[in-house]
Amino acid sequence: MSWWQMGGYGWYVWSCYGLVALSLASAWLLAFRRLRFYKRGKQPW
Amino acid sequence: MRMWGLEVYLSPKRAYGLAETWAPWLLVVAVIALSYGLYGALYGAPVDYQQGEVYRIMYIHVPCAILSLSLYMVMAVASLMYMVWKVKVMDALCTVCAPMGACLTLLTLITGAIWGKPTWGAFWVWDARLTSELILFFIYCGIIALRYGLAHTTHQGQAVGAVTVIGAINIPIIHYSVDWWQTLHQGASILQWSSPTIASAMLHPLLACILGQVASVAYILSIQLRAEILKRHQKQRWVQVLNS
């Protein structure tokens, strides 16, 4: 069995890591976008 | 009321500068710690003799859980400082911490449920630890709803602060739930008075993942705090100078 299959638990492990990575990336993107707009003196939405 | 000279460091302009200065350092710590931590978490750490490879969820579940509780404590202390000393930056800090805390609490619940299925045979059980963590998520949602509901009133910060401080009673309940009640959830392995009960080959990547995720969240919060300060003080001269 390959390393990425995690002994048959690949779906469980990778879905958790993917979910956290996506959430943190989205939070960073939203925060960065918000800051960029306020720096220009505009409203983000 | 005086704050022993600390109010100088907690002015919006000073807080904005501090957040801006610390952000790159937090990013550096996050990248280094997560690189080491994730290598160990996904490859380097040995396989658990009982759970097999699925225990590797711990390296992402535990940092989320620690952060969900820590951010609430940060909010509770900041709320007290806002209510007692009227430090406006503390109210801004609470505003940015609440959605992040809610998100991390939800991630804790979801990653725990995914881990629970192969180990306990169920995604969810009404266990004391799980239920008290779910209550924390509802408290976070309540605080966010209250803030938006009272957006145009003068006592918004005071009301939200009072609810936040009262809700802090749930934090020790979550932490000690595994000791106070018979639970399916395992007991404390790191945050306990005696030494950790995890093998060092598994513990070191976990500590690195915790440090890396704390630094990542602090980095994101530093950006959000700067945006919130700019939003609240748009008419002040230093913000207009920054915008021009």
GROMACS .gro file of C-alpha atoms in nm:
model
  289
    1MET     CA    1   0.000   0.000   0.000
    2SER     CA    2   0.135   0.349  -0.089
    3TRP     CA    3   0.227   0.607   0.175
    4TRP     CA    4  -0.053   0.844   0.072
    5GLN     CA    5  -0.315   0.574   0.127
    6MET     CA    6  -0.231   0.586   0.501
    7GLY     CA    7  -0.291   0.219   0.563
    8GLY     CA    8  -0.644   0.243   0.422
    9TYR     CA    9  -0.732   0.552   0.626
   10GLY     CA   10  -0.627   0.800   0.355
   11TRP     CA   11  -0.975   0.948   0.309
   12TYR     CA   12  -1.007   1.023   0.682
   13VAL     CA   13  -0.658   1.173   0.721
   14TRP     CA   14  -0.642   1.378   0.400
   15SER     CA   15  -0.996   1.516   0.435
   16CYS     CA   16  -0.903   1.657   0.779
   17TYR     CA   17  -0.577   1.813   0.659
   18GLY     CA   18  -0.745   1.948   0.344
   19LEU     CA   19  -1.031   2.101   0.537
   20VAL     CA   20  -0.803   2.283   0.784
   21ALA     CA   21  -0.569   2.400   0.504
   22LEU     CA   22  -0.861   2.531   0.298
   23SER     CA   23  -1.015   2.709   0.598
   24LEU     CA   24  -0.690   2.881   0.696
   25ALA     CA   25  -0.618   2.979   0.335
   26SER     CA   26  -0.971   3.126   0.296
   27ALA     CA   27  -0.939   3.316   0.626
   28TRP     CA   28  -0.603   3.459   0.515
   29LEU     CA   29  -0.741   3.558   0.173
   30LEU     CA   30  -1.047   3.732   0.322
   31ALA     CA   31  -0.835   3.914   0.581
   32PHE     CA   32  -0.579   4.022   0.322
   33ARG     CA   33  -0.851   4.146   0.083
   34ARG     CA   34  -1.023   4.336   0.364
   35LEU     CA   35  -0.698   4.505   0.473
   36ARG     CA   36  -0.610   4.599   0.114
   37PHE     CA   37  -0.945   4.773   0.066
   38TYR     CA   38  -0.935   4.962   0.396
   39LYS     CA   39  -0.579   5.073   0.318
   40ARG     CA   40  -0.719   5.236   0.003
   41GLY     CA   41  -0.993   5.401   0.211
   42LYS     CA   42  -1.267   5.188   0.049
   43GLN     CA   43  -1.526   4.942   0.177
   44PRO     CA   44  -1.444   4.576   0.099
   45TRP     CA   45  -1.799   4.478  -0.003
   46MET     CA   46  -0.923   5.457   3.492
   47ARG     CA   47  -0.542   5.434   3.461
   48MET     CA   48  -0.371   5.118   3.333
   49TRP     CA   49  -0.022   5.175   3.482
   50GLY     CA   50   0.100   5.339   3.159
   51LEU     CA   51  -0.008   5.046   2.940
   52GLU     CA   52  -0.271   5.257   2.762
   53VAL     CA   53   0.010   5.415   2.553
   54TYR     CA   54   0.084   5.074   2.395
   55LEU     CA   55  -0.284   5.000   2.340
   56SER     CA   56  -0.373   5.306   2.133
   57PRO     CA   57  -0.517   5.209   1.790
   58LYS     CA   58  -0.219   5.359   1.607
   59ARG     CA   59   0.034   5.177   1.827
   60ALA     CA   60  -0.159   4.848   1.806
   61TYR     CA   61  -0.170   4.880   1.425
   62GLY     CA   62   0.207   4.932   1.419
   63LEU     CA   63   0.270   4.637   1.653
   64ALA     CA   64   0.049   4.406   1.442
   65GLU     CA   65   0.230   4.520   1.128
   66THR     CA   66   0.575   4.461   1.285
   67TRP     CA   67   0.492   4.117   1.427
   68ALA     CA   68   0.315   3.979   1.117
   69PRO     CA   69   0.625   3.876   0.914
   70TRP     CA   70   0.787   3.713   1.220
   71LEU     CA   71   0.471   3.515   1.288
   72LEU     CA   72   0.472   3.400   0.925
   73VAL     CA   73   0.836   3.287   0.951
   74VAL     CA   74   0.762   3.090   1.272
   75ALA     CA   75   0.451   2.937   1.110
   76VAL     CA   76   0.638   2.823   0.797
   77ILE     CA   77   0.933   2.671   0.991
   78ALA     CA   78   0.720   2.500   1.259
   79LEU     CA   79   0.462   2.368   1.011
   80SER     CA   80   0.732   2.237   0.776
   81TYR     CA   81   0.888   2.030   1.056
   82GLY     CA   82   0.554   1.945   1.217
   83LEU     CA   83   0.374   1.831   0.901
   84TYR     CA   84   0.672   1.621   0.789
   85GLY     CA   85   0.660   1.440   1.120
   86ALA     CA   86   0.280   1.427   1.127
   87LEU     CA   87   0.237   1.272   0.783
   88TYR     CA   88   0.558   1.073   0.744
   89GLY     CA   89   0.821   1.086   1.020
   90ALA     CA   90   0.621   0.988   1.330
   91PRO     CA   91   0.581   0.612   1.388
   92VAL     CA   92   0.246   0.436   1.334
   93ASP     CA   93   0.031   0.399   1.647
   94TYR     CA   94   0.013   0.034   1.755
   95GLN     CA   95  -0.361   0.054   1.835
   96GLN     CA   96  -0.511   0.305   1.590
   97GLY     CA   97  -0.273   0.266   1.296
   98GLU     CA   98  -0.226   0.558   1.055
   99VAL     CA   99  -0.558   0.727   1.138
  100TYR     CA  100  -0.410   0.871   1.460
  101ARG     CA  101  -0.228   1.124   1.233
  102ILE     CA  102  -0.550   1.330   1.247
  103MET     CA  103  -0.433   1.421   1.599
  104TYR     CA  104  -0.169   1.658   1.452
  105ILE     CA  105  -0.442   1.878   1.306
  106HIS     CA  106  -0.726   1.812   1.554
  107VAL     CA  107  -0.534   1.897   1.875
  108PRO     CA  108  -0.398   2.238   1.754
  109CYS     CA  109  -0.751   2.334   1.641
  110ALA     CA  110  -0.894   2.234   1.980
  111ILE     CA  111  -0.624   2.421   2.177
  112LEU     CA  112  -0.678   2.730   1.962
  113SER     CA  113  -1.057   2.717   1.997
  114LEU     CA  114  -1.020   2.738   2.377
  115SER     CA  115  -0.725   2.981   2.376
  116LEU     CA  116  -0.896   3.230   2.146
  117TYR     CA  117  -1.198   3.233   2.375
  118MET     CA  118  -0.973   3.308   2.674
  119VAL     CA  119  -0.808   3.590   2.474
  120MET     CA  120  -1.157   3.726   2.401
  121ALA     CA  121  -1.263   3.700   2.768
  122VAL     CA  122  -0.951   3.888   2.891
  123ALA     CA  123  -0.985   4.148   2.611
  124SER     CA  124  -1.354   4.196   2.697
  125LEU     CA  125  -1.268   4.256   3.062
  126MET     CA  126  -1.003   4.511   2.962
  127TYR     CA  127  -1.256   4.684   2.737
  128MET     CA  128  -1.528   4.690   3.002
  129VAL     CA  129  -1.301   4.805   3.287
  130TRP     CA  130  -1.052   5.037   3.111
  131LYS     CA  131  -1.243   5.115   2.787
  132VAL     CA  132  -0.949   5.006   2.570
  133LYS     CA  133  -1.101   5.032   2.222
  134VAL     CA  134  -0.841   4.804   2.059
  135MET     CA  135  -0.954   4.521   2.287
  136ASP     CA  136  -1.307   4.546   2.145
  137ALA     CA  137  -1.160   4.534   1.793
  138LEU     CA  138  -0.956   4.226   1.897
  139CYS     CA  139  -1.274   4.053   2.021
  140THR     CA  140  -1.449   4.136   1.694
  141VAL     CA  141  -1.180   3.962   1.486
  142CYS     CA  142  -1.124   3.669   1.726
  143ALA     CA  143  -1.489   3.554   1.739
  144PRO     CA  144  -1.530   3.433   1.375
  145MET     CA  145  -1.184   3.272   1.381
  146GLY     CA  146  -1.266   3.099   1.711
  147ALA     CA  147  -1.600   2.975   1.575
  148CYS     CA  148  -1.426   2.844   1.261
  149LEU     CA  149  -1.160   2.661   1.469
  150THR     CA  150  -1.424   2.514   1.701
  151LEU     CA  151  -1.617   2.384   1.399
  152LEU     CA  152  -1.294   2.239   1.255
  153THR     CA  153  -1.227   2.069   1.591
  154LEU     CA  154  -1.573   1.913   1.585
  155ILE     CA  155  -1.548   1.802   1.219
  156THR     CA  156  -1.193   1.659   1.241
  157GLY     CA  157  -1.292   1.489   1.569
  158ALA     CA  158  -1.599   1.337   1.403
  159ILE     CA  159  -1.389   1.210   1.110
  160TRP     CA  160  -1.139   1.061   1.360
  161GLY     CA  161  -1.424   0.918   1.569
  162LYS     CA  162  -1.576   0.709   1.289
  163PRO     CA  163  -1.285   0.459   1.245
  164THR     CA  164  -1.185   0.459   1.616
  165TRP     CA  165  -1.521   0.469   1.801
  166GLY     CA  166  -1.746   0.346   1.518
  167ALA     CA  167  -1.953   0.668   1.519
  168PHE     CA  168  -1.912   1.022   1.390
  169TRP     CA  169  -2.079   1.166   1.698
  170VAL     CA  170  -2.156   1.059   2.056
  171TRP     CA  171  -2.312   1.277   2.326
  172ASP     CA  172  -1.991   1.263   2.526
  173ALA     CA  173  -1.910   1.538   2.783
  174ARG     CA  174  -1.605   1.667   2.588
  175LEU     CA  175  -1.784   1.671   2.251
  176THR     CA  176  -2.102   1.826   2.391
  177SER     CA  177  -1.918   2.101   2.583
  178GLU     CA  178  -1.714   2.181   2.267
  179LEU     CA  179  -2.041   2.202   2.070
  180ILE     CA  180  -2.176   2.444   2.334
  181LEU     CA  181  -1.859   2.654   2.283
  182PHE     CA  182  -1.941   2.671   1.911
  183PHE     CA  183  -2.294   2.793   1.993
  184ILE     CA  184  -2.150   3.054   2.233
  185TYR     CA  185  -1.917   3.181   1.958
  186CYS     CA  186  -2.214   3.199   1.717
  187GLY     CA  187  -2.422   3.382   1.982
  188ILE     CA  188  -2.144   3.639   2.036
  189ILE     CA  189  -2.111   3.701   1.660
  190ALA     CA  190  -2.491   3.731   1.622
  191LEU     CA  191  -2.513   3.970   1.919
  192ARG     CA  192  -2.237   4.192   1.779
  193TYR     CA  193  -2.408   4.220   1.441
  194GLY     CA  194  -2.753   4.254   1.602
  195LEU     CA  195  -2.636   4.548   1.815
  196ALA     CA  196  -2.419   4.699   1.541
  197HIS     CA  197  -2.578   5.044   1.558
  198THR     CA  198  -2.621   5.082   1.934
  199THR     CA  199  -2.387   5.256   2.175
  200HIS     CA  200  -2.357   4.967   2.423
  201GLN     CA  201  -2.261   4.701   2.167
  202GLY     CA  202  -1.910   4.644   2.303
  203GLN     CA  203  -2.026   4.633   2.669
  204ALA     CA  204  -2.308   4.386   2.597
  205VAL     CA  205  -2.089   4.155   2.387
  206GLY     CA  206  -1.811   4.182   2.646
  207ALA     CA  207  -2.043   4.081   2.931
  208VAL     CA  208  -2.171   3.776   2.738
  209THR     CA  209  -1.813   3.678   2.648
  210VAL     CA  210  -1.695   3.694   3.010
  211ILE     CA  211  -1.997   3.492   3.133
  212GLY     CA  212  -1.942   3.232   2.857
  213ALA     CA  213  -1.582   3.177   2.976
  214ILE     CA  214  -1.723   2.942   3.243
  215ASN     CA  215  -1.747   2.680   2.966
  216ILE     CA  216  -1.367   2.674   2.911
  217PRO     CA  217  -1.266   2.489   3.233
  218ILE     CA  218  -1.572   2.264   3.183
  219ILE     CA  219  -1.437   2.161   2.839
  220HIS     CA  220  -1.083   2.111   2.969
  221TYR     CA  221  -1.178   1.906   3.278
  222SER     CA  222  -1.479   1.728   3.123
  223VAL     CA  223  -1.265   1.416   3.062
  224ASP     CA  224  -1.175   1.407   3.436
  225TRP     CA  225  -1.513   1.503   3.581
  226TRP     CA  226  -1.725   1.259   3.377
  227GLN     CA  227  -1.683   0.911   3.231
  228THR     CA  228  -1.613   0.992   2.867
  229LEU     CA  229  -1.531   0.809   2.546
  230HIS     CA  230  -1.289   1.091   2.461
  231GLN     CA  231  -0.937   1.026   2.588
  232GLY     CA  232  -0.792   1.220   2.882
  233ALA     CA  233  -0.536   1.502   2.865
  234SER     CA  234  -0.200   1.395   2.718
  235ILE     CA  235  -0.009   1.725   2.698
  236LEU     CA  236  -0.184   1.992   2.909
  237GLN     CA  237  -0.158   1.820   3.247
  238TRP     CA  238   0.045   1.872   3.565
  239SER     CA  239   0.258   1.559   3.517
  240SER     CA  240   0.481   1.502   3.211
  241PRO     CA  241   0.316   1.425   2.871
  242THR     CA  242   0.207   1.063   2.815
  243ILE     CA  243   0.294   1.056   2.442
  244ALA     CA  244   0.619   0.906   2.305
  245SER     CA  245   0.867   1.182   2.215
  246ALA     CA  246   0.879   1.070   1.847
  247MET     CA  247   0.507   1.155   1.829
  248LEU     CA  248   0.515   1.448   2.072
  249HIS     CA  249   0.776   1.667   1.897
  250PRO     CA  250   0.586   1.693   1.564
  251LEU     CA  251   0.267   1.759   1.762
  252LEU     CA  252   0.429   2.048   1.952
  253ALA     CA  253   0.563   2.185   1.621
  254CYS     CA  254   0.214   2.158   1.464
  255ILE     CA  255   0.062   2.340   1.764
  256LEU     CA  256   0.324   2.619   1.743
  257GLY     CA  257   0.285   2.641   1.364
  258GLN     CA  258  -0.092   2.661   1.373
  259VAL     CA  259  -0.090   2.913   1.660
  260ALA     CA  260   0.153   3.131   1.461
  261SER     CA  261  -0.058   3.094   1.143
  262VAL     CA  262  -0.376   3.198   1.323
  263ALA     CA  263  -0.195   3.485   1.500
  264TYR     CA  264  -0.066   3.599   1.159
  265ILE     CA  265  -0.417   3.597   1.007
  266LEU     CA  266  -0.556   3.774   1.317
  267SER     CA  267  -0.285   4.042   1.291
  268ILE     CA  268  -0.406   4.119   0.936
  269GLN     CA  269  -0.770   4.117   1.044
  270LEU     CA  270  -0.695   4.341   1.344
  271ARG     CA  271  -0.521   4.596   1.122
  272ALA     CA  272  -0.821   4.598   0.886
  273GLU     CA  273  -1.063   4.637   1.179
  274ILE     CA  274  -0.859   4.927   1.326
  275LEU     CA  275  -0.856   5.104   0.987
  276LYS     CA  276  -1.232   5.052   0.952
  277ARG     CA  277  -1.303   5.198   1.298
  278HIS     CA  278  -1.069   5.496   1.271
  279GLN     CA  279  -1.112   5.595   0.906
  280LYS     CA  280  -1.160   5.963   0.995
  281GLN     CA  281  -0.845   5.992   1.206
  282ARG     CA  282  -0.554   6.177   1.054
  283TRP     CA  283  -0.300   5.893   1.084
  284VAL     CA  284  -0.533   5.658   0.889
  285GLN     CA  285  -0.588   5.919   0.616
  286VAL     CA  286  -0.212   5.968   0.589
  287LEU     CA  287  -0.173   5.590   0.558
  288ASN     CA  288  -0.440   5.577   0.284
  289SER     CA  289  -0.294   5.861   0.079
   0.00000   0.00000   0.00000
